[in-house]
């Protein structure tokens, strides 16, 4: 099979004038985006709660790419820490013109088992973290009259909802609404907003909490995806790089699904007919035509 999607897509200097802040950038998809953005010229600030993890990633990615990357500890639920993140990023690189709201918290559980605090924890990271960051960075861009781009990482259940991840689904739906609302409201300031809704992309963070080993057979993700495979980090990084670059200058308020057709397979009324062998269709058709 052609595996072009595992390769870099944009020109080597596609993000040359960009300073990008990625929340949750020390691990998983945030780290993969950071690596690719550095490879195509961006300066990158990664941030999360665990400074040791961030510093390890800074070391690894600067060795691998030779790019300029910097870590700032920040809990996205604390507005004053976000103000510090912004100040430190400007101090280091002179400006910030891209924000990627990628940090998240999530786990599977029946909703009735949740404490109210657990619900708050998830929605505070995902929704409040996103609007706190967006507000702090937005005020700075508006004051400085700077063009800027925000990329929000949501999920496909932001619009379908999903049982067993209710706090995450509620919060991601809010992030999608925020994306579309501010795409209109802040376009006048030259600030664009877009989102990516990934299907399953293997990461330790997601797999430990959402696809535990004990439920391996039940949660067989490849089987749920029409294209028969999970996502590759590079293909998400390619899309993210395009969305934060000036190549996507006319794209605003969009959410791009990258899931191999997974959510539509779950949604289509007759999609389960895929399991019927082709040779049975003569018989089925005869039966249907016979009813005339
Ligand atoms: C029920 C749970 C629980 C569980 C934690 N809690 N785990 N309740 N079932 N499995 C409860 C705790 O009892 C506590 O409530 C509250 O949640 C907070 O838990 P803490 O451990 O104190 O919080 P903290 O250390 O801040 O950890 C936050 C976290 C953790 C969200 C719980 O999972 C985390 O750090 N996650 C970050 C990374 C992550 O989640 N990545 C996955 C992203 S994937 P009480 O009331 O007892 O105090 C994703 C989309 C995937 O988002 C889509 C796939 C297709
Ligand atoms: P991940 O590696 O666990 O990433 C989550 C990151 O968020 C971690 O780096 C974590 O770092 C950070 N974080 C959590 N709470 C934070 C807080 N309060 N403040 C600052 N940072 C915080 O998981 P991932 O799979 O790469 O997920 C990345 C994004 O993709 C998330 O938005 C997720 O919802 C989305 N997504 C993933 C998938 C998938 O299949 N992987 C599918 C759909 C959507 P610290 O613990 O150091 O804070």
Short mmCIF file of C-alpha atoms and ligand atoms in Angstrom, two decimals:
data_model
loop_
_atom_site.label_atom_id
_atom_site.label_comp_id
_atom_site.label_asym_id
_atom_site.label_seq_id
_atom_site.Cartn_x
_atom_site.Cartn_y
_atom_site.Cartn_z
CA UNK A 1 0.00 0.00 0.00
CA UNK A 2 1.14 3.55 -0.79
CA UNK A 3 2.37 5.15 2.45
CA UNK A 4 2.95 8.69 1.21
CA UNK A 5 0.90 9.95 4.18
CA UNK A 6 3.87 9.11 6.43
CA UNK A 7 5.96 11.77 4.69
CA UNK A 8 6.31 15.51 5.14
CA UNK A 9 3.83 17.34 2.91
CA UNK A 10 4.68 21.04 3.00
CA UNK A 11 7.72 22.96 1.73
CA UNK A 12 10.74 23.12 4.06
CA UNK A 13 10.13 26.81 4.86
CA UNK A 14 6.33 26.66 5.14
CA UNK A 15 6.29 27.89 8.77
CA UNK A 16 9.45 29.97 8.69
CA UNK A 17 7.87 33.12 10.19
CA UNK A 18 5.70 31.33 12.74
CA UNK A 19 6.08 31.11 16.50
CA UNK A 20 3.74 28.35 17.63
CA UNK A 21 2.57 27.55 21.16
CA UNK A 22 1.29 23.98 21.54
CA UNK A 23 -0.54 23.05 24.76
CA UNK A 24 0.04 19.43 25.75
CA UNK A 25 3.06 19.58 23.42
CA UNK A 26 5.32 17.25 25.41
CA UNK A 27 3.56 14.01 24.49
CA UNK A 28 1.42 12.27 21.87
CA UNK A 29 -0.06 14.25 19.01
CA UNK A 30 1.16 17.57 20.44
CA UNK A 31 4.73 16.30 20.32
CA UNK A 32 4.30 15.01 16.75
CA UNK A 33 2.96 18.38 15.63
CA UNK A 34 5.86 20.14 17.39
CA UNK A 35 8.39 17.92 15.61
CA UNK A 36 6.95 18.56 12.18
CA UNK A 37 6.45 22.30 12.71
CA UNK A 38 10.13 22.58 13.75
CA UNK A 39 11.13 20.63 10.64
CA UNK A 40 9.46 23.20 8.39
CA UNK A 41 10.87 26.29 10.04
CA UNK A 42 8.63 27.22 12.99
CA UNK A 43 9.86 28.21 16.41
CA UNK A 44 7.89 26.19 18.93
CA UNK A 45 6.89 26.56 22.58
CA UNK A 46 5.53 23.42 24.23
CA UNK A 47 3.61 23.57 27.46
CA UNK A 48 1.86 21.30 29.98
CA UNK A 49 1.85 20.52 33.70
CA UNK A 50 4.92 18.26 33.76
CA UNK A 51 8.12 20.24 33.18
CA UNK A 52 10.36 17.14 33.25
CA UNK A 53 8.38 15.57 30.38
CA UNK A 54 8.50 18.83 28.41
CA UNK A 55 12.25 19.19 28.90
CA UNK A 56 12.86 15.64 27.70
CA UNK A 57 10.84 16.44 24.55
CA UNK A 58 12.73 19.70 24.00
CA UNK A 59 16.03 17.79 24.12
CA UNK A 60 14.81 15.03 21.81
CA UNK A 61 13.21 17.31 19.21
CA UNK A 62 16.00 19.87 19.09
CA UNK A 63 18.49 17.04 18.51
CA UNK A 64 16.29 15.48 15.82
CA UNK A 65 15.35 18.66 13.95
CA UNK A 66 17.91 21.31 14.88
CA UNK A 67 14.95 23.64 15.39
CA UNK A 68 14.33 26.19 18.15
CA UNK A 69 12.05 24.77 20.83
CA UNK A 70 11.36 25.93 24.35
CA UNK A 71 9.31 24.56 27.28
CA UNK A 72 7.11 26.45 29.74
CA UNK A 73 5.27 24.72 32.58
CA UNK A 74 1.60 25.75 32.55
CA UNK A 75 -1.67 24.30 33.79
CA UNK A 76 -4.24 25.48 31.25
CA UNK A 77 -6.84 25.77 34.03
CA UNK A 78 -4.89 28.65 35.62
CA UNK A 79 -5.24 31.98 33.79
CA UNK A 80 -2.22 33.56 35.50
CA UNK A 81 -0.05 30.63 34.34
CA UNK A 82 -1.24 31.21 30.77
CA UNK A 83 -0.31 34.88 31.05
CA UNK A 84 3.13 33.73 32.20
CA UNK A 85 3.33 31.28 29.24
CA UNK A 86 2.55 34.08 26.82
CA UNK A 87 5.07 36.46 28.44
CA UNK A 88 7.83 33.81 28.48
CA UNK A 89 7.16 32.87 24.84
CA UNK A 90 7.38 36.51 23.71
CA UNK A 91 10.51 37.03 25.79
CA UNK A 92 12.12 34.00 24.12
CA UNK A 93 11.00 34.40 20.50
CA UNK A 94 9.81 38.02 20.23
CA UNK A 95 6.21 37.13 19.35
CA UNK A 96 3.62 34.34 19.13
CA UNK A 97 1.38 34.05 16.08
CA UNK A 98 -0.05 30.53 16.31
CA UNK A 99 -1.82 28.79 19.21
CA UNK A 100 -2.64 25.07 19.12
CA UNK A 101 -5.13 24.11 21.83
CA UNK A 102 -4.26 20.43 22.12
CA UNK A 103 -4.13 19.70 25.89
CA UNK A 104 -6.86 17.37 27.10
CA UNK A 105 -7.94 15.01 29.83
CA UNK A 106 -10.22 12.03 29.31
CA UNK A 107 -11.08 8.50 30.47
CA UNK A 108 -13.90 6.03 29.85
CA UNK A 109 -16.43 5.47 32.60
CA UNK A 110 -20.19 5.15 33.07
CA UNK A 111 -21.34 8.70 33.82
CA UNK A 112 -23.12 7.72 37.04
CA UNK A 113 -19.73 6.62 38.47
CA UNK A 114 -18.26 10.11 38.04
CA UNK A 115 -17.85 12.49 40.94
CA UNK A 116 -18.80 16.10 40.17
CA UNK A 117 -15.11 16.92 40.67
CA UNK A 118 -14.06 14.45 37.97
CA UNK A 119 -16.51 16.06 35.55
CA UNK A 120 -15.05 19.48 36.41
CA UNK A 121 -11.47 18.28 35.93
CA UNK A 122 -12.07 17.16 32.34
CA UNK A 123 -14.18 20.12 31.27
CA UNK A 124 -11.77 22.55 32.96
CA UNK A 125 -8.80 21.17 31.00
CA UNK A 126 -10.56 20.86 27.66
CA UNK A 127 -13.06 23.72 27.47
CA UNK A 128 -11.88 26.22 30.09
CA UNK A 129 -8.24 25.61 29.13
CA UNK A 130 -9.06 26.33 25.51
CA UNK A 131 -10.98 29.54 26.17
CA UNK A 132 -8.49 30.81 28.76
CA UNK A 133 -5.63 30.35 26.27
CA UNK A 134 -7.64 31.78 23.42
CA UNK A 135 -8.65 34.80 25.48
CA UNK A 136 -5.14 35.59 26.73
CA UNK A 137 -3.51 35.16 23.31
CA UNK A 138 -6.39 36.90 21.52
CA UNK A 139 -6.13 40.01 23.72
CA UNK A 140 -2.41 40.17 22.90
CA UNK A 141 -2.95 39.78 19.14
CA UNK A 142 -5.72 42.37 19.09
CA UNK A 143 -3.68 44.87 21.10
CA UNK A 144 -0.60 44.33 18.89
CA UNK A 145 -2.71 44.32 15.66
CA UNK A 146 -1.17 40.98 14.64
CA UNK A 147 -2.55 38.37 12.25
CA UNK A 148 -2.78 35.02 13.99
CA UNK A 149 -4.16 31.49 13.77
CA UNK A 150 -5.71 29.18 16.34
CA UNK A 151 -5.99 25.44 15.78
CA UNK A 152 -8.19 23.47 18.18
CA UNK A 153 -7.94 19.70 18.45
CA UNK A 154 -11.43 18.27 19.03
CA UNK A 155 -12.91 14.81 18.33
CA UNK A 156 -15.62 13.46 16.04
CA UNK A 157 -17.91 12.99 19.04
CA UNK A 158 -17.88 16.78 19.48
CA UNK A 159 -20.97 16.70 17.23
CA UNK A 160 -22.29 13.13 17.66
CA UNK A 161 -21.75 12.98 21.43
CA UNK A 162 -20.51 9.69 22.89
CA UNK A 163 -21.60 7.50 25.76
CA UNK A 164 -18.97 6.78 28.45
CA UNK A 165 -16.92 9.94 27.79
CA UNK A 166 -19.59 12.49 28.63
CA UNK A 167 -17.35 15.20 30.19
CA UNK A 168 -14.98 15.05 27.22
CA UNK A 169 -17.83 15.03 24.68
CA UNK A 170 -19.50 18.01 26.37
CA UNK A 171 -16.25 19.95 26.53
CA UNK A 172 -15.16 19.18 22.95
CA UNK A 173 -18.61 20.27 21.72
CA UNK A 174 -17.97 23.56 23.51
CA UNK A 175 -14.55 23.90 21.87
CA UNK A 176 -16.11 23.35 18.46
CA UNK A 177 -18.73 26.04 19.17
CA UNK A 178 -15.97 28.39 20.33
CA UNK A 179 -13.99 27.69 17.14
CA UNK A 180 -16.92 28.54 14.88
CA UNK A 181 -18.05 31.55 16.94
CA UNK A 182 -14.67 33.28 17.11
CA UNK A 183 -13.90 32.44 13.47
CA UNK A 184 -16.59 34.98 12.67
CA UNK A 185 -16.15 37.44 15.54
CA UNK A 186 -12.36 37.82 15.35
CA UNK A 187 -11.89 37.58 11.59
CA UNK A 188 -11.94 41.40 11.60
CA UNK A 189 -8.72 41.30 13.64
CA UNK A 190 -7.04 38.89 11.19
CA UNK A 191 -7.36 35.94 13.58
CA UNK A 192 -8.40 32.63 11.98
CA UNK A 193 -9.82 29.61 13.84
CA UNK A 194 -9.95 26.04 12.60
CA UNK A 195 -10.17 22.60 14.19
CA UNK A 196 -9.15 19.02 13.51
CA UNK A 197 -11.35 16.12 14.60
CA UNK A 198 -9.05 13.10 14.70
CA UNK A 199 -10.25 9.52 14.79
CA UNK A 200 -8.04 7.04 16.67
CA UNK A 201 -4.33 7.90 16.55
CA UNK A 202 -2.32 5.67 18.91
CA UNK A 203 -0.83 7.65 21.81
CA UNK A 204 0.02 6.46 25.31
CA UNK A 205 -2.28 9.09 26.86
CA UNK A 206 -5.35 8.04 24.89
CA UNK A 207 -4.67 4.30 24.81
CA UNK A 208 -4.06 3.98 28.59
CA UNK A 209 -7.32 5.73 29.42
CA UNK A 210 -9.66 4.88 26.54
CA UNK A 211 -8.54 1.59 25.02
CA UNK A 212 -7.42 -0.54 28.01
CA UNK A 213 -5.93 -3.97 27.28
CA UNK A 214 -8.89 -5.75 29.02
CA UNK A 215 -11.31 -4.27 26.43
CA UNK A 216 -9.06 -4.95 23.43
CA UNK A 217 -11.54 -7.21 21.63
CA UNK A 218 -14.57 -5.01 22.26
CA UNK A 219 -12.76 -1.80 21.30
CA UNK A 220 -11.18 -3.10 18.12
CA UNK A 221 -10.78 0.29 16.46
CA UNK A 222 -9.44 -0.92 13.11
CA UNK A 223 -12.73 -2.82 12.62
CA UNK A 224 -14.72 0.39 13.12
CA UNK A 225 -12.78 2.30 10.49
CA UNK A 226 -13.75 1.83 6.80
CA UNK A 227 -10.12 2.34 5.74
CA UNK A 228 -9.13 -0.48 8.10
CA UNK A 229 -6.33 1.27 9.99
CA UNK A 230 -5.66 3.86 12.68
CA UNK A 231 -4.16 7.27 11.91
CA UNK A 232 -0.47 7.96 11.47
CA UNK A 233 0.90 10.92 13.44
CA UNK A 234 2.58 12.42 10.38
CA UNK A 235 -0.70 12.68 8.48
CA UNK A 236 -2.24 14.63 11.36
CA UNK A 237 0.88 16.81 11.60
CA UNK A 238 0.66 17.47 7.84
CA UNK A 239 -2.92 18.68 8.14
CA UNK A 240 -2.15 20.74 11.26
CA UNK A 241 0.81 22.41 9.55
CA UNK A 242 -1.37 23.34 6.59
CA UNK A 243 -4.07 24.77 8.86
CA UNK A 244 -1.64 26.97 10.84
CA UNK A 245 0.28 28.04 7.74
CA UNK A 246 -0.55 30.89 5.38
CA UNK A 247 -1.41 28.32 2.68
CA UNK A 248 -4.81 27.93 4.35
CA UNK A 249 -5.40 31.71 4.52
CA UNK A 250 -9.02 31.46 3.25
CA UNK A 251 -9.97 28.62 5.59
CA UNK A 252 -11.74 29.87 8.69
CA UNK A 253 -14.22 28.18 11.03
CA UNK A 254 -13.66 24.76 9.53
CA UNK A 255 -13.43 21.46 11.37
CA UNK A 256 -11.56 18.86 9.34
CA UNK A 257 -12.30 15.23 10.17
CA UNK A 258 -9.35 12.85 9.90
CA UNK A 259 -10.72 9.45 10.88
CA UNK A 260 -10.70 7.11 7.87
CA UNK A 261 -14.52 7.40 7.67
CA UNK A 262 -15.06 6.10 11.22
CA UNK A 263 -17.84 8.34 12.50
CA UNK A 264 -19.85 8.14 9.28
CA UNK A 265 -19.67 4.35 9.42
CA UNK A 266 -21.28 4.50 12.86
CA UNK A 267 -23.91 6.98 11.66
CA UNK A 268 -25.22 5.69 8.31
CA UNK A 269 -28.56 3.85 8.68
CA UNK A 270 -27.62 0.95 6.37
CA UNK A 271 -23.85 0.84 6.81
CA UNK A 272 -24.05 -2.53 8.55
CA UNK A 273 -25.03 -4.11 5.20
CA UNK A 274 -21.30 -4.14 4.46
CA UNK A 275 -21.23 -7.46 6.33
CA UNK A 276 -23.52 -9.13 3.75
CA UNK A 277 -21.51 -11.18 1.23
CA UNK A 278 -21.86 -9.97 -2.42
CA UNK A 279 -23.17 -13.37 -3.52
CA UNK A 280 -26.23 -12.99 -1.26
CA UNK A 281 -27.43 -9.88 -3.07
CA UNK A 282 -29.09 -11.77 -5.98
CA UNK A 283 -31.35 -13.51 -3.49
CA UNK A 284 -32.06 -10.35 -1.49
CA UNK A 285 -32.86 -8.37 -4.67
CA UNK A 286 -35.21 -11.13 -5.86
CA UNK A 287 -37.06 -10.94 -2.56
CA UNK A 288 -37.38 -7.16 -2.72
CA UNK A 289 -38.49 -7.09 -6.37
CA UNK A 290 -40.97 -9.90 -5.60
CA UNK A 291 -42.85 -7.62 -3.19
CA UNK A 292 -44.03 -5.27 -6.00
C1 LIG B 1 -13.64 7.62 37.34
C2 LIG B 1 -11.83 9.01 37.72
C3 LIG B 1 -11.01 8.19 36.88
C4 LIG B 1 -11.63 7.03 36.28
C5 LIG B 1 -9.82 9.86 37.60
N1 LIG B 1 -11.03 10.01 38.13
N2 LIG B 1 -9.77 8.76 36.83
N3 LIG B 1 -13.12 8.73 37.94
N4 LIG B 1 -12.91 6.79 36.54
N5 LIG B 1 -10.94 6.24 35.47
C6 LIG B 1 -11.46 11.07 39.02
C7 LIG B 1 -10.68 11.09 40.32
O1 LIG B 1 -11.19 10.18 41.28
C8 LIG B 1 -10.85 12.55 40.77
O2 LIG B 1 -12.13 12.76 41.31
C9 LIG B 1 -10.86 13.31 39.44
O3 LIG B 1 -11.20 12.35 38.42
C10 LIG B 1 -9.50 13.89 39.11
O4 LIG B 1 -8.55 12.87 39.12
P1 LIG B 1 -7.03 13.16 39.52
O5 LIG B 1 -6.27 11.92 39.24
O6 LIG B 1 -6.99 13.75 40.88
O7 LIG B 1 -6.66 14.37 38.50
P2 LIG B 1 -5.37 14.66 37.69
O8 LIG B 1 -4.17 14.05 38.35
O9 LIG B 1 -5.37 16.13 37.41
O10 LIG B 1 -5.58 13.87 36.32
C11 LIG B 1 -6.43 14.34 35.35
C12 LIG B 1 -6.99 13.19 34.50
C13 LIG B 1 -5.85 12.29 33.95
C14 LIG B 1 -7.79 13.82 33.41
C15 LIG B 1 -7.88 12.34 35.38
O11 LIG B 1 -6.42 11.24 33.20
C16 LIG B 1 -4.86 13.04 33.10
O12 LIG B 1 -3.91 13.62 33.62
N6 LIG B 1 -5.09 13.08 31.75
C17 LIG B 1 -4.25 13.84 30.81
C18 LIG B 1 -3.97 13.10 29.55
C19 LIG B 1 -5.18 12.48 28.85
O13 LIG B 1 -6.24 12.29 29.45
N7 LIG B 1 -5.00 12.15 27.56
C20 LIG B 1 -6.01 11.51 26.75
C21 LIG B 1 -6.52 12.43 25.75
S1 LIG B 1 -7.38 11.53 24.49
P3 LIG B 1 -12.39 12.80 42.95
O14 LIG B 1 -13.80 13.23 43.08
O15 LIG B 1 -12.13 11.39 43.39
O16 LIG B 1 -11.41 13.78 43.51
C22 LIG B 1 -8.80 12.38 24.10
C23 LIG B 1 -9.67 12.00 22.90
C24 LIG B 1 -9.55 10.61 22.46
O17 LIG B 1 -9.12 13.31 24.68
C25 LIG B 1 -10.57 10.22 21.41
C26 LIG B 1 -10.21 8.86 20.88
C27 LIG B 1 -10.86 8.53 19.58
P1 LIG B 2 -1.82 12.95 25.41
O1 LIG B 2 -0.48 12.58 24.92
O2 LIG B 2 -2.27 12.42 26.73
O3 LIG B 2 -1.94 14.53 25.39
C1 LIG B 2 -2.63 15.31 26.31
C2 LIG B 2 -1.70 16.39 26.81
O4 LIG B 2 -2.46 17.33 27.57
C3 LIG B 2 -0.57 15.87 27.69
O5 LIG B 2 0.66 16.30 27.18
C4 LIG B 2 -0.84 16.52 29.05
O6 LIG B 2 0.41 16.87 29.67
C5 LIG B 2 -1.63 17.76 28.64
N1 LIG B 2 -2.48 18.25 29.73
C6 LIG B 2 -3.42 17.58 30.42
N2 LIG B 2 -3.94 18.36 31.36
C7 LIG B 2 -3.35 19.56 31.25
C8 LIG B 2 -3.47 20.80 31.95
N3 LIG B 2 -4.34 20.94 32.96
N4 LIG B 2 -2.70 21.83 31.56
C9 LIG B 2 -1.81 21.71 30.55
N5 LIG B 2 -1.65 20.56 29.85
C10 LIG B 2 -2.41 19.50 30.21
O7 LIG B 2 -2.95 12.48 24.38
P2 LIG B 2 -3.13 12.69 22.81
O8 LIG B 2 -3.82 11.47 22.32
O9 LIG B 2 -1.87 13.13 22.18
O10 LIG B 2 -4.20 13.87 22.76
C11 LIG B 2 -3.91 15.13 22.16
C12 LIG B 2 -5.18 15.78 21.68
O11 LIG B 2 -5.77 15.01 20.65
C13 LIG B 2 -6.26 15.93 22.75
O12 LIG B 2 -6.94 17.16 22.57
C14 LIG B 2 -7.19 14.79 22.45
O13 LIG B 2 -8.50 15.03 22.93
C15 LIG B 2 -7.13 14.77 20.95
N6 LIG B 2 -7.55 13.53 20.32
C16 LIG B 2 -6.75 12.44 20.38
C17 LIG B 2 -7.15 11.29 19.74
C18 LIG B 2 -6.28 10.05 19.74
O14 LIG B 2 -6.73 9.02 19.23
N7 LIG B 2 -5.08 10.09 20.26
C19 LIG B 2 -8.38 11.24 19.08
C20 LIG B 2 -9.17 12.38 19.05
C21 LIG B 2 -8.74 13.53 19.67
P3 LIG B 2 0.62 16.96 31.26
O15 LIG B 2 0.07 15.71 31.85
O16 LIG B 2 2.11 17.14 31.40
O17 LIG B 2 -0.11 18.18 31.72
#
